[in-house]
GROMACS .gro file of C-alpha atoms in nm:
model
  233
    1UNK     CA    1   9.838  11.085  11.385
    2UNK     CA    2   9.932  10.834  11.096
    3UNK     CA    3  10.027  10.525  11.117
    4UNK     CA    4  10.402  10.473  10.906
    5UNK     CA    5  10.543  10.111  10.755
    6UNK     CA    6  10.873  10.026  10.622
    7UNK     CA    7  10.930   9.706  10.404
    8UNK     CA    8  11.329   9.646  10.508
    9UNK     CA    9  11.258   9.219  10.420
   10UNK     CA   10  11.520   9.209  10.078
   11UNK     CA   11  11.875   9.028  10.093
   12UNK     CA   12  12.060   9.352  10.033
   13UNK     CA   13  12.206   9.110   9.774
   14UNK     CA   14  12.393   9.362   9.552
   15UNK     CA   15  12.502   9.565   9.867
   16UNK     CA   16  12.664   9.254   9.968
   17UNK     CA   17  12.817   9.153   9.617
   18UNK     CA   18  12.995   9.479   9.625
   19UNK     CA   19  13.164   9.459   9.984
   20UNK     CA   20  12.937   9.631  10.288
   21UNK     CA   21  12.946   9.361  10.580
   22UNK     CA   22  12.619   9.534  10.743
   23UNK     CA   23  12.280   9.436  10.664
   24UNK     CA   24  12.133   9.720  10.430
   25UNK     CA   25  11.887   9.909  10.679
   26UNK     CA   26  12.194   9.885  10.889
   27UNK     CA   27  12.444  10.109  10.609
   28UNK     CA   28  12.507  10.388  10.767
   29UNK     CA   29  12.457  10.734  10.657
   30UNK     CA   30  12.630  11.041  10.770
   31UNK     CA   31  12.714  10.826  11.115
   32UNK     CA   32  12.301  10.661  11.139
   33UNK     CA   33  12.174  10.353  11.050
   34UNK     CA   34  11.949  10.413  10.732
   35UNK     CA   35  11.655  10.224  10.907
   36UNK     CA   36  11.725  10.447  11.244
   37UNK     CA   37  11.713  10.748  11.065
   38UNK     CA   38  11.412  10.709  10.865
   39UNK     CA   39  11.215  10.566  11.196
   40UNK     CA   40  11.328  10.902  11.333
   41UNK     CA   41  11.166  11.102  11.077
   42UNK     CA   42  10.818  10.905  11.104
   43UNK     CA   43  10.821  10.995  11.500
   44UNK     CA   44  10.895  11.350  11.398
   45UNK     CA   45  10.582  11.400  11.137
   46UNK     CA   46  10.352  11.235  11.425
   47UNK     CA   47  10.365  10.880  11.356
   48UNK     CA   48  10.111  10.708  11.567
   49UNK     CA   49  10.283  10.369  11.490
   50UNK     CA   50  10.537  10.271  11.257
   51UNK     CA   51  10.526   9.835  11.166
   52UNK     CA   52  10.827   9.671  11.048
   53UNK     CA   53  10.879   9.391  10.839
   54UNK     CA   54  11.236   9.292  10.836
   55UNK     CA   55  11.452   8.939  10.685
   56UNK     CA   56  11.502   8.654  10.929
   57UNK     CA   57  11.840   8.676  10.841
   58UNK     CA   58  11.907   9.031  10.945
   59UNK     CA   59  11.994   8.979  11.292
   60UNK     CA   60  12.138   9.296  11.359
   61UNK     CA   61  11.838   9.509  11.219
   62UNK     CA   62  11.642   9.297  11.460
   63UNK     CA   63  11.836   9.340  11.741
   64UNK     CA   64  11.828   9.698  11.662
   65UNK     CA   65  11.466   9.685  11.638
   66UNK     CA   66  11.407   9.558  11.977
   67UNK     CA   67  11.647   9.772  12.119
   68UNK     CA   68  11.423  10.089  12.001
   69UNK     CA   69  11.100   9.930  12.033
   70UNK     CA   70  11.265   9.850  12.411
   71UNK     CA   71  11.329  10.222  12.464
   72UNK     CA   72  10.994  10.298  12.373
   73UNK     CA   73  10.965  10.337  12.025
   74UNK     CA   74  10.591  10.243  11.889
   75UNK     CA   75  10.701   9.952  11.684
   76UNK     CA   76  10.498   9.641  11.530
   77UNK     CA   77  10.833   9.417  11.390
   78UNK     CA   78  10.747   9.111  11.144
   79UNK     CA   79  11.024   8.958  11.105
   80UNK     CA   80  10.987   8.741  10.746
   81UNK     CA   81  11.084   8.668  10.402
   82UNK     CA   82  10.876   8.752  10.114
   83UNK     CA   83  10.861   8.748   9.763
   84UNK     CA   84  10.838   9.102   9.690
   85UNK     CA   85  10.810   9.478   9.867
   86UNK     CA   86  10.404   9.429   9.783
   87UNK     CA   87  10.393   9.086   9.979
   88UNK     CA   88  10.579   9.281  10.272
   89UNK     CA   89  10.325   9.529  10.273
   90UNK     CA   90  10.075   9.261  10.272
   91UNK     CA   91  10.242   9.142  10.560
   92UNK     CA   92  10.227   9.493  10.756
   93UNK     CA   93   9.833   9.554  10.660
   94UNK     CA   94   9.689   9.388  11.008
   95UNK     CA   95   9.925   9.688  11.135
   96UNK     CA   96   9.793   9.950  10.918
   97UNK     CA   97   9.511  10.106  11.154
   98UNK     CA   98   9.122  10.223  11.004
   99UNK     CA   99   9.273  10.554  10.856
  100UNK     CA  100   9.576  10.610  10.642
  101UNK     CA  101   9.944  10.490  10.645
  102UNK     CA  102  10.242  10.643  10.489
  103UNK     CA  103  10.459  10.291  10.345
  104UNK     CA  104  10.832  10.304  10.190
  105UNK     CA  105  11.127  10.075  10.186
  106UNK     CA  106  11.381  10.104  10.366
  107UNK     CA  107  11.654  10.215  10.144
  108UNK     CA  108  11.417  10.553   9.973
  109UNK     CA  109  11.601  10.859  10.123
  110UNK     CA  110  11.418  11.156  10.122
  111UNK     CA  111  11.395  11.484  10.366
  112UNK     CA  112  11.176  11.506  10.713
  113UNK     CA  113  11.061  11.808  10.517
  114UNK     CA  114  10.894  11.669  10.214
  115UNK     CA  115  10.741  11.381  10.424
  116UNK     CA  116  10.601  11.635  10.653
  117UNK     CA  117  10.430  11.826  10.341
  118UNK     CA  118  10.329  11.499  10.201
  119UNK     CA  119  10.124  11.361  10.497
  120UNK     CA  120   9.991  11.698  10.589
  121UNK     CA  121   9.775  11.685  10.270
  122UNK     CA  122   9.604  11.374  10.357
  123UNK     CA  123   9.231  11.352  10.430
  124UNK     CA  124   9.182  11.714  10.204
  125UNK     CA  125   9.001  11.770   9.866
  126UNK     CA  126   8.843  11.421   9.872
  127UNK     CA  127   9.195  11.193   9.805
  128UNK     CA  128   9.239  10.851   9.809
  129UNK     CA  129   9.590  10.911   9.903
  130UNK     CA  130   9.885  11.120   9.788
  131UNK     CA  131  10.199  10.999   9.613
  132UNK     CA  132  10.545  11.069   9.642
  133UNK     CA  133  10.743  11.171   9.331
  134UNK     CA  134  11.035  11.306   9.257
  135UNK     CA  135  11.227  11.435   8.914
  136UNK     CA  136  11.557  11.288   8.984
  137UNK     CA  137  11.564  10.979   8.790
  138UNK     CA  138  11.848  10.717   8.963
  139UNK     CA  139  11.626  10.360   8.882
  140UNK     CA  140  11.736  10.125   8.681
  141UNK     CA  141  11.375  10.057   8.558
  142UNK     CA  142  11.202  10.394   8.745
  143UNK     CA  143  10.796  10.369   8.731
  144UNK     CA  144  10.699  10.701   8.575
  145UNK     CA  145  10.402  10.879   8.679
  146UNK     CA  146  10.191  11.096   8.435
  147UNK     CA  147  10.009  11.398   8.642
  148UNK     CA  148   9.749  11.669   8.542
  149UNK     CA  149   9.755  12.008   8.574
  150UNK     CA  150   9.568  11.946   8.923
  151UNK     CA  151   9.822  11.720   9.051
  152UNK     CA  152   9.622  11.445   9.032
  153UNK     CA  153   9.792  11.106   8.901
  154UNK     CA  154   9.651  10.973   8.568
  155UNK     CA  155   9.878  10.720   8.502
  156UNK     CA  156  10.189  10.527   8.630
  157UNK     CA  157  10.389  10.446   8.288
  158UNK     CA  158  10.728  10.252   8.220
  159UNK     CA  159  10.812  10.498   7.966
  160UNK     CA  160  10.854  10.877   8.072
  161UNK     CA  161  10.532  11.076   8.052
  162UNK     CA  162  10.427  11.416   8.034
  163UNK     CA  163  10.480  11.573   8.362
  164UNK     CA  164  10.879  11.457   8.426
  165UNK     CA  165  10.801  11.297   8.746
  166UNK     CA  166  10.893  10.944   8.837
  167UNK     CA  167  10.801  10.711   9.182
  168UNK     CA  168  10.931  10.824   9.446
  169UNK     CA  169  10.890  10.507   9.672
  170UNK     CA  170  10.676  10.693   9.929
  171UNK     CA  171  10.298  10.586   9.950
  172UNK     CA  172  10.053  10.743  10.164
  173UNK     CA  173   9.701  10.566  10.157
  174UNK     CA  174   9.380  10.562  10.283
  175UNK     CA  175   9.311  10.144  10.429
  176UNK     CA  176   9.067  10.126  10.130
  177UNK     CA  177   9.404  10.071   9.912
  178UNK     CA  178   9.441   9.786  10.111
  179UNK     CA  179   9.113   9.589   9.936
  180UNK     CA  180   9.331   9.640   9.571
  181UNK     CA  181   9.662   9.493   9.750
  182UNK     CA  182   9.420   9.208   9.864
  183UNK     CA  183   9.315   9.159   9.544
  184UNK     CA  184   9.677   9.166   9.368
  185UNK     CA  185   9.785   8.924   9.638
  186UNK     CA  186   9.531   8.661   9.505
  187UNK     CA  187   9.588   8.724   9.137
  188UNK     CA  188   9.957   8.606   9.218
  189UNK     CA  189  10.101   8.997   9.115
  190UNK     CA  190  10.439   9.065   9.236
  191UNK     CA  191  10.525   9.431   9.142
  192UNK     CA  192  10.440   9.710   9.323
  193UNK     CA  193  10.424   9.929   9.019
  194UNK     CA  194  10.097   9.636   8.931
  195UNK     CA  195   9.942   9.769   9.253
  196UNK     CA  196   9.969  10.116   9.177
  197UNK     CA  197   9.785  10.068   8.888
  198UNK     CA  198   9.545   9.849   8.999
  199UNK     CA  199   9.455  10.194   9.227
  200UNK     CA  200   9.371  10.366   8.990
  201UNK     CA  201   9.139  10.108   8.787
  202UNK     CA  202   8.967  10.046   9.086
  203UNK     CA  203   8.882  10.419   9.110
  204UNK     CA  204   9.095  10.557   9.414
  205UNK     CA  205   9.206  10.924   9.390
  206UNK     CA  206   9.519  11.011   9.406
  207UNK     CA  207   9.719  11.320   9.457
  208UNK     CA  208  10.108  11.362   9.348
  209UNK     CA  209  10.342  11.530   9.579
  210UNK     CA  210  10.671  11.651   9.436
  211UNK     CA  211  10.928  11.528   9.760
  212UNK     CA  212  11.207  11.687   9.557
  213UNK     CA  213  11.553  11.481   9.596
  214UNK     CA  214  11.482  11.122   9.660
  215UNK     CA  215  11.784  10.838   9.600
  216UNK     CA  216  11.724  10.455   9.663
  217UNK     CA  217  12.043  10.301   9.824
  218UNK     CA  218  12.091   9.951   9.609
  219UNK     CA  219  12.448  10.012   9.516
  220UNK     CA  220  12.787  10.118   9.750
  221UNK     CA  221  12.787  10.392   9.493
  222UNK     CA  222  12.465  10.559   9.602
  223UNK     CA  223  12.544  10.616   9.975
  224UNK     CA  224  12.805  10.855   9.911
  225UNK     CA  225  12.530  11.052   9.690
  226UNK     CA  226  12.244  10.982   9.977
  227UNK     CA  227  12.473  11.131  10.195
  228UNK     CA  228  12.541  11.459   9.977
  229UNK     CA  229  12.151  11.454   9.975
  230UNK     CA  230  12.067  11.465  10.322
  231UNK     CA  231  12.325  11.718  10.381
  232UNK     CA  232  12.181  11.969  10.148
  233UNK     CA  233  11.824  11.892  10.259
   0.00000   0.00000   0.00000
């Protein structure tokens, strides 16, 4: 059992700029909720709990929230406003059990499939955690991550390494990543490409795992595309 968080706290601001009504863990996707579907997937890999941080301001995410967590759903829901996606995870840490904890936002789709490999490598070889990557490149500013012939991550970069791979959003951890988040938290950091690398100065091991297809959904443009994904996956 692993424990899952989602960081769903942003505006959505660009979503809304371009015309969607809905709250963005609320756009739907092939007929589901992105936030629905991706809680779905965590229950189906064996999450043990899955905490929530979610804006004020989204009332219908929260009311969706409470509707599953209702049903029986093992949620933990913060609902706040934050600076960035690494304050929201600071946020979810009290949630984050004594083991590991697979984190993403909201809006990275990916397949049940390559979170299910993913997790089911954690604990082996001696790994700090393993780290989701993927080769299709749709960020604006993607953090790109430069891997040896092991698999092991050497670097996360701003310019494109070696290996091809970029971020793929997903981060599965061991709680003693949460002493460098602690640490970035005081030293006023923001990014969680800082945090990343601040893993690997302070000596965690960490494994890449190629999750194949992965999209963020930050423009109306991309759920037609997320959609194409999932139904190919």
């Amino acid at each position: 059992m692993i424990r899952f968080a989602i960081i769903a706290a942003g505006e959505g601001s660009r979503l809304t700029a371009e015309g969607l009504a809905v709250p963005k863990p609320m756009v739907l996707l092939n007929g589901t909720p992105m936030i629905v579907r991706l809680i779905d997937i965590f229950m189906k890999v064996g999450a043990d709990r899955i905490a929530v941080i979610v804006n004020p301001a989204s009332k219908l995410t929260i009311d969706q929230l409470q509707r599953m967590s209702s049903a029986g759903y093992p949620l933990d829901i913060v609902v706040k406003k934050t600076e960035s996606p690494m304050h929201s995870l600071h946020e979810l840490a009290p949630f984050l059990g004594d083991g590991y904890f697979c984190a993403t936002t909201v809006d990275t789709v990916f397949s049940e499939k390559a979170l299910a490999g993913l997790v089911s490598g954690l604990g082996h070889d001696g790994y700090d955690g393993i780290m989701g990557v993927t080769t299709l490149i749709d960020d604006e500013k993607p953090l790109h991550v430069d891997v040896n012939g092991l698999g092991e991550v050497m670097e996360f970069l701003d310019e494109m390494g070696n290996s091809g791979y970029v971020s793929a959003g997903v981060y599965a951890l061991s709680v003693r990543s949460l002493m460098t988040l602690e640490k970035c938290i005081h030293g006023q950091n923001r990014r969680m490409r800082t945090f990343q690398r601040m893993l690997l100065s302070d000596g965690l091991r960490l494994k890449a795992y190629d999750m194949g297809p992965v999209i963020d959904v930050d423009h109306a443009s991309d759920i037609a595309r997320a959609e194409e994904i999932i139904r190919s996956i």
